Coordinates of C-alpha atoms in Angstrom, one line a residue:
X1 CA 27.5 -12.2 -12.1
X2 CA 30.4 -10.7 -13.3
X3 CA 30.3 -12.7 -17.0
X4 CA 26.9 -12.1 -17.0
X5 CA 28.1 -8.0 -16.5
X6 CA 30.4 -9.1 -19.4
X7 CA 28.0 -10.5 -21.7
X8 CA 25.6 -7.6 -21.9
X9 CA 28.3 -5.1 -22.8
X10 CA 26.3 -3.3 -26.0
X11 CA 29.5 -4.9 -28.3
X12 CA 28.9 -8.4 -26.7
X13 CA 25.1 -8.4 -27.6
X14 CA 25.4 -8.1 -31.3
X15 CA 27.9 -11.1 -31.1
X16 CA 24.9 -13.2 -29.5
X17 CA 22.7 -13.6 -33.0
X18 CA 24.4 -11.5 -35.5
X19 CA 21.5 -12.5 -37.7
X20 CA 19.0 -11.1 -35.2
X21 CA 20.3 -9.0 -32.9
X22 CA 17.3 -7.2 -31.1
X23 CA 15.3 -10.2 -31.0
X24 CA 17.8 -12.2 -29.2
X25 CA 18.5 -9.3 -27.0
X26 CA 15.1 -9.0 -26.1
X27 CA 14.5 -13.0 -25.7
X28 CA 17.7 -13.9 -23.5
X29 CA 18.1 -10.5 -21.4
X30 CA 14.8 -10.1 -20.4
X31 CA 14.9 -14.1 -19.3
X32 CA 17.7 -13.0 -17.4
X33 CA 16.3 -9.9 -16.1
X34 CA 12.9 -11.9 -14.7
X35 CA 15.1 -14.6 -12.7
X36 CA 17.4 -12.3 -10.9
X37 CA 14.4 -10.1 -10.1
X38 CA 12.4 -13.0 -8.9
X39 CA 15.0 -14.5 -6.7
X40 CA 15.6 -10.8 -5.0
X41 CA 12.1 -10.5 -4.7
X42 CA 11.6 -14.0 -2.8
X43 CA 14.8 -13.1 -0.3
X44 CA 16.9 -15.5 -1.9
X45 CA 20.7 -14.0 -1.9
X46 CA 22.4 -12.8 1.2
X47 CA 23.9 -10.0 -0.6
X48 CA 21.0 -8.4 -2.0
X49 CA 22.2 -4.7 -1.6
X50 CA 25.3 -6.4 -4.1
X51 CA 22.9 -7.9 -6.5
X52 CA 20.5 -4.7 -6.6
X53 CA 24.0 -2.9 -7.8
X54 CA 25.0 -5.6 -10.2
X55 CA 21.0 -5.3 -11.7
X56 CA 21.3 -1.1 -12.0
X57 CA 25.0 -2.1 -14.1
X58 CA 22.6 -4.7 -16.2
X59 CA 20.0 -1.9 -17.0
X60 CA 22.5 0.6 -18.1
X61 CA 24.1 -1.8 -20.4
X62 CA 20.7 -2.8 -22.0
X63 CA 19.7 1.0 -22.6
X64 CA 23.3 1.5 -23.9
X65 CA 22.7 -1.3 -26.7
X66 CA 19.3 -0.2 -27.0
X67 CA 20.5 3.8 -28.1
X68 CA 22.6 2.2 -29.9
X69 CA 19.9 0.3 -32.2
X70 CA 17.3 2.9 -31.3
X71 CA 15.7 2.9 -34.5
X72 CA 14.9 -0.4 -34.4
X73 CA 15.5 -0.7 -30.7
X74 CA 11.6 -2.4 -30.0
X75 CA 11.9 -5.0 -32.8
X76 CA 10.8 -8.4 -31.0
X77 CA 9.9 -6.6 -27.7
X78 CA 6.4 -7.9 -28.1
X79 CA 7.2 -11.1 -26.4
X80 CA 5.6 -12.5 -23.3
X81 CA 8.8 -12.5 -21.0
X82 CA 9.5 -8.8 -21.7
X83 CA 6.4 -7.5 -20.3
X84 CA 6.6 -10.2 -17.5
X85 CA 10.9 -9.1 -16.7
X86 CA 9.3 -5.5 -16.5
X87 CA 6.5 -6.5 -14.3
X88 CA 9.2 -8.3 -12.0
X89 CA 11.9 -5.2 -12.3
X90 CA 9.3 -2.9 -11.0
X91 CA 8.2 -5.4 -8.2
X92 CA 11.7 -6.0 -7.3
X93 CA 12.5 -2.1 -7.1
X94 CA 9.4 -1.1 -5.0
X95 CA 10.1 -3.8 -2.4
X96 CA 13.4 -2.3 -2.1
X97 CA 12.3 0.8 -1.0
X98 CA 11.2 -0.5 2.5
X99 CA 14.2 -2.1 3.2
X100 CA 16.1 -1.0 6.4
X101 CA 19.3 -0.4 4.6
X102 CA 19.3 3.1 3.4
X103 CA 21.7 1.8 0.6
X104 CA 19.6 -0.2 -1.1
X105 CA 16.5 2.0 -1.0
X106 CA 18.8 4.6 -3.3
X107 CA 19.9 2.4 -5.4
X108 CA 16.5 0.8 -5.9
X109 CA 15.5 4.1 -6.2
X110 CA 18.5 5.1 -8.9
X111 CA 17.4 2.0 -11.1
X112 CA 13.6 3.7 -11.3
X113 CA 15.6 6.6 -13.8
X114 CA 17.2 3.6 -16.4
X115 CA 13.5 2.1 -16.2
X116 CA 12.6 5.3 -17.5
X117 CA 15.3 5.8 -19.9
X118 CA 13.9 2.6 -21.5
X119 CA 10.4 3.7 -21.9
X120 CA 12.0 6.9 -23.6
X121 CA 13.8 4.8 -26.1
X122 CA 10.6 2.6 -26.6
X123 CA 8.6 5.8 -27.5
X124 CA 11.1 7.8 -29.9
X125 CA 11.3 4.2 -31.7
X126 CA 7.1 3.9 -32.0
X127 CA 6.0 7.6 -31.4
X128 CA 3.8 6.9 -28.7
X129 CA 3.1 8.6 -25.1
X130 CA 5.5 7.3 -22.6
X131 CA 2.5 6.7 -20.0
X132 CA 1.7 4.0 -22.1
X133 CA 4.7 2.6 -21.5
X134 CA 5.5 3.5 -18.1
X135 CA 2.2 4.7 -16.5
X136 CA 4.0 6.3 -13.8
X137 CA 6.8 7.8 -15.4
X138 CA 6.8 11.0 -13.6
X139 CA 6.9 9.5 -9.9
X140 CA 9.3 7.0 -11.1
X141 CA 11.8 10.5 -12.3
X142 CA 11.0 12.1 -8.6
X143 CA 12.3 8.5 -7.2
X144 CA 15.5 9.0 -9.6
X145 CA 16.2 12.5 -8.8
X146 CA 15.9 12.0 -5.1
X147 CA 18.2 9.4 -5.1
X148 CA 21.2 11.8 -6.2
X149 CA 20.5 14.5 -3.6
X150 CA 19.4 12.7 -0.8
X151 CA 22.1 12.6 2.3
X152 CA 20.1 12.4 5.2
X153 CA 19.4 9.8 8.0
X154 CA 17.2 6.7 7.3
X155 CA 13.8 8.0 9.1
X156 CA 13.9 11.6 6.6
X157 CA 14.6 9.1 3.8
X158 CA 11.9 7.3 4.1
X159 CA 9.4 10.0 4.8
X160 CA 10.4 10.7 1.4
X161 CA 9.9 7.7 -0.2
X162 CA 6.7 7.2 1.5
X163 CA 5.7 10.8 0.2
X164 CA 6.8 9.4 -3.5
X165 CA 4.3 6.6 -2.7
X166 CA 1.4 8.7 -1.9
X167 CA 1.8 10.2 -5.2
X168 CA 1.6 7.1 -7.7
X169 CA -1.4 7.7 -9.4
X170 CA -1.8 4.5 -11.9
X171 CA -2.2 0.9 -11.0
X172 CA 0.0 -1.7 -12.8
X173 CA 0.5 -5.6 -12.5
X174 CA 3.8 -4.1 -10.7
X175 CA 2.4 -1.8 -8.2
X176 CA -0.1 -4.3 -7.0
X177 CA 2.1 -7.3 -7.1
X178 CA 5.1 -5.5 -5.1
X179 CA 1.9 -4.4 -2.5
X180 CA 0.5 -7.8 -2.3
X181 CA 3.7 -9.4 -1.5
X182 CA 4.7 -7.2 1.0
X183 CA 1.2 -7.7 2.8
X184 CA 2.0 -11.2 3.0
X185 CA 5.3 -10.6 4.5
X186 CA 4.2 -8.1 7.0
X187 CA 1.3 -10.2 8.4
X188 CA 4.3 -13.0 8.7
X189 CA 6.4 -10.2 10.5
X190 CA 3.9 -9.0 12.3
X191 CA 2.7 -12.4 13.7
X192 CA 6.1 -13.1 14.7
X193 CA 6.8 -9.8 16.3
X194 CA 3.6 -10.4 18.7
X195 CA 4.4 -14.1 19.4
X196 CA 8.8 -13.7 19.3
X197 CA 9.2 -10.2 20.3
X198 CA 12.9 -10.7 21.2
X199 CA 13.6 -12.3 18.2
X200 CA 12.6 -9.5 16.0
X201 CA 14.1 -6.3 17.7
X202 CA 16.8 -6.3 14.6
X203 CA 13.4 -6.1 12.5
X204 CA 11.3 -3.7 14.0
X205 CA 12.7 -0.9 11.5
X206 CA 11.7 -3.3 8.3
X207 CA 8.1 -3.8 9.9
X208 CA 7.5 -0.3 10.2
X209 CA 8.6 0.7 6.6
X210 CA 6.5 -2.3 5.4
X211 CA 3.4 -0.8 7.4
X212 CA 3.9 2.9 6.0
X213 CA 4.5 1.4 2.6
X214 CA 1.3 -0.5 2.8
X215 CA -0.7 2.7 3.9
X216 CA 0.9 5.0 1.3
X217 CA 0.8 2.9 -1.9
X218 CA -2.9 1.4 -0.8
X219 CA -4.4 3.7 -2.4
X220 CA -3.3 2.8 -5.8
X221 CA -4.5 -0.9 -5.2
X222 CA -8.2 0.1 -3.7
X223 CA -8.3 2.1 -7.4
X224 CA -7.5 -1.1 -9.1
X225 CA -10.3 -3.5 -7.7
X226 CA -12.4 -0.3 -9.0
X227 CA -10.9 -0.9 -12.7
X228 CA -12.7 -3.3 -15.0
X229 CA -10.4 -6.8 -15.8
X230 CA -8.6 -6.1 -19.6
X231 CA -5.0 -5.7 -20.8
X232 CA -4.9 -2.4 -20.6
X233 CA -1.8 -0.8 -19.3
X234 CA -2.7 3.3 -19.1
X235 CA -5.4 4.0 -16.6
X236 CA -6.5 7.6 -15.5
X237 CA -5.3 9.2 -12.5
X238 CA -7.1 8.8 -9.1
X239 CA -7.7 12.4 -9.4
X240 CA -10.1 11.9 -12.3
X241 CA -11.5 8.7 -10.5
X242 CA -12.4 9.9 -6.7
X243 CA -16.2 9.3 -6.9
X244 CA -16.0 6.0 -8.8
X245 CA -13.3 5.1 -5.7
X246 CA -15.4 6.2 -2.8
X247 CA -18.4 3.6 -4.1
X248 CA -16.2 1.0 -4.2
X249 CA -15.2 2.1 -0.4
X250 CA -19.1 1.9 0.4
X251 CA -19.3 -1.3 -1.4
X252 CA -16.6 -3.3 0.2
X253 CA -17.1 -1.8 3.6
X254 CA -21.0 -2.5 3.6
X255 CA -19.8 -6.3 3.2
X256 CA -18.6 -6.3 7.1
X257 CA -21.8 -6.2 9.4
X258 CA -20.7 -5.0 12.8
X259 CA -21.7 -6.1 16.0
X260 CA -22.5 -10.0 15.0
X261 CA -18.9 -12.1 15.4
X262 CA -21.0 -14.6 12.8
X263 CA -20.9 -12.3 10.3
X264 CA -17.8 -10.7 10.8
X265 CA -16.2 -14.1 10.1
X266 CA -18.4 -14.3 6.8
X267 CA -17.2 -10.9 5.8
X268 CA -13.5 -11.4 6.5
X269 CA -13.4 -14.5 4.1
X270 CA -15.1 -12.3 1.5
X271 CA -12.9 -9.0 2.0
X272 CA -10.4 -7.6 0.3
X273 CA -6.7 -7.9 1.1
X274 CA -6.6 -3.9 1.3
X275 CA -9.4 -4.1 3.8
X276 CA -8.1 -6.8 5.9
X277 CA -5.0 -4.9 6.2
X278 CA -7.0 -1.6 7.5
X279 CA -8.6 -4.1 10.2
X280 CA -5.2 -5.1 11.1
X281 CA -4.2 -1.5 11.6
X282 CA -7.4 -1.1 14.2
X283 CA -6.7 -3.9 15.7
X284 CA -3.1 -2.9 16.7
X285 CA -4.2 0.5 17.3
X286 CA -5.1 -0.8 20.8
X287 CA -2.5 -3.5 20.8
X288 CA -2.0 -5.2 24.6
X289 CA 1.1 -7.0 24.2
X290 CA 2.9 -6.7 27.4
X291 CA 6.4 -6.0 25.6
X292 CA 5.9 -4.9 22.3
X293 CA 2.2 -3.2 22.8
X294 CA 3.5 0.5 23.2
X295 CA 5.7 0.3 20.2
X296 CA 2.8 -1.1 18.1
X297 CA 0.4 1.1 18.9
X298 CA 2.5 4.5 18.4
X299 CA 3.8 3.4 15.2
X300 CA 0.6 2.2 14.0
X301 CA -0.9 5.1 15.0
X302 CA 1.8 7.5 13.4
X303 CA 1.9 5.7 10.4
X304 CA -1.9 5.9 10.1
X305 CA -2.3 9.5 10.8
X306 CA 0.6 10.6 8.9
X307 CA 1.6 8.2 5.6
X308 CA -2.0 6.6 4.7
X309 CA -3.3 7.6 1.2
X310 CA -6.1 9.9 1.3
X311 CA -8.0 7.9 -1.2
X312 CA -8.1 5.0 2.0
X313 CA -9.7 7.7 4.5
X314 CA -13.5 7.0 3.6
X315 CA -12.4 3.5 3.7
X316 CA -11.1 3.6 7.4
X317 CA -13.5 6.0 8.7
X318 CA -16.3 3.4 7.3
X319 CA -14.8 0.7 9.1
X320 CA -13.9 3.0 12.3
X321 CA -17.6 3.7 12.5
X322 CA -18.7 0.2 12.2
X323 CA -16.3 -1.0 14.9
X324 CA -17.3 1.3 17.3
X325 CA -21.0 1.0 16.0
X326 CA -20.6 -2.4 17.4
X327 CA -20.7 -1.5 20.8
X328 CA -24.3 0.5 20.4
X329 CA -26.3 -2.2 18.4
X330 CA -30.0 -2.3 18.0
X331 CA -30.3 -5.0 21.1
X332 CA -28.2 -2.9 23.0
X333 CA -30.0 0.4 22.3
X334 CA -33.3 -1.3 23.0
X335 CA -32.4 -2.7 26.5
X336 CA -31.1 0.7 27.5
X337 CA -34.4 2.0 26.3
X338 CA -36.4 -0.4 28.7
X339 CA -33.9 0.5 31.3
X340 CA -34.8 4.3 30.9
X341 CA -38.4 3.8 30.6
X342 CA -38.6 1.4 33.6
X343 CA -36.6 4.2 36.0
X344 CA -37.9 7.6 34.9
X345 CA -36.5 9.6 37.8
X346 CA -33.2 8.8 36.7
X347 CA -33.7 10.5 33.4
X348 CA -36.0 13.9 34.7
X349 CA -34.0 17.2 34.3
X350 CA -33.6 18.7 37.0
X351 CA -33.5 22.9 37.0
X352 CA -30.9 24.9 38.3
X353 CA -30.9 25.1 42.4
X354 CA -33.0 22.5 42.5
X355 CA -31.1 19.2 42.7
X356 CA -28.4 18.8 45.5
X357 CA -25.1 20.2 43.6
X358 CA -27.3 23.2 42.2
X359 CA -26.9 22.1 38.1
X360 CA -29.1 21.7 35.7
X361 CA -28.7 17.9 34.6
X362 CA -30.0 16.8 31.1
X363 CA -31.8 13.5 30.5
X364 CA -30.2 10.6 28.9
X365 CA -29.7 10.7 25.3
X366 CA -29.5 7.4 23.8
X367 CA -27.6 6.5 20.6
X368 CA -29.5 8.5 17.8
X369 CA -31.2 10.7 20.2
X370 CA -28.7 13.3 19.7
X371 CA -29.3 13.5 15.9
X372 CA -33.0 13.8 16.0
X373 CA -33.0 16.5 18.7
X374 CA -30.4 18.5 16.5
X375 CA -32.6 17.7 13.5
X376 CA -35.5 18.8 14.9
X377 CA -36.8 15.7 15.6
X378 CA -38.6 14.0 18.8
X379 CA -36.3 11.9 20.2
X380 CA -37.8 8.5 21.4
X381 CA -37.2 8.4 25.3
X382 CA -38.6 8.6 28.6
X383 CA -41.7 11.1 28.3
X384 CA -43.2 10.0 25.4
X385 CA -46.4 8.7 25.4
X386 CA -46.0 5.1 24.4
X387 CA -43.2 4.2 26.9
X388 CA -45.0 3.3 30.5
X389 CA -43.3 2.9 33.4
X390 CA -43.4 -0.7 35.6
X391 CA -42.2 -2.7 32.4

């Protein structure tokens, strides 16, 4: 690691290939960046926080070299490994934001500054908007500024991280991959916590952080599904696309048919990872595990209520409606109507003073009747001409 850092000193980079120093820099340095970030993402390094600090020094050296050659800084930067390295770096920094190690979170946040500095150098050389190079530039800058002034506890830091994640508006390959990789690990850890709660007490905070991360960043992943496929990097902010996102929510939720187990299993196979995540959270809201049930229910309820991206509210409410609606399917309603029709005395309104307790009892309103009654419609219940007792 120390040798690689020395090799990335600006005066040393120029010796890599004196005939084409810029092109060689992008080729070799991007490959180094890609491989290190890949190992960090895969949790293949024990001292990951120290490696992340080393990575920050590499980014500083890279920017010093680019500033020294800013007139031609983008020569040779169009090769695929450069884009792949930037994506992996984004994924790596995003995934360190849910680390239980406060120092690692702060280091990752500070690394966003150097990502923004590199984008500034690109823009000055090519005279293009910074959002073309780094769509979430503004939020990355805020992450960097918070890392300088943050001297509070772990809980407060995570609250601030979640708030900034909810402000990310542009879907990129980096934040989408980070969400998907985190979701895969979260699913594994959730099963581990429920099956072997004693073995995961130490990692409880990491699981909570991952849950909040997925809730806060999920809105960007939803907008990613609403985009047409293509090589475009920049996309309009979510505030300008809210209606299209609602339609996406409706389409996704309509695929799930509440009430029938066969239909549920079929819809789960076609559901998006984001939809499966919300379904899983709804199940965890009523987790009845003897040892960790209360802990899981409490944290999921708090994170859904406070950290969920507002873009996902519509999708969540539709899932709640479908889940609750499964208890009042058409077959159950039909049976209840038949029961009421067969027992007319149980559904008659008793005037005040006419009953044993002196109170008025309203007729039973079947599912959907209350809505019809408020709308001025005639509810289909006991007393209608086509319902006959004695069925």
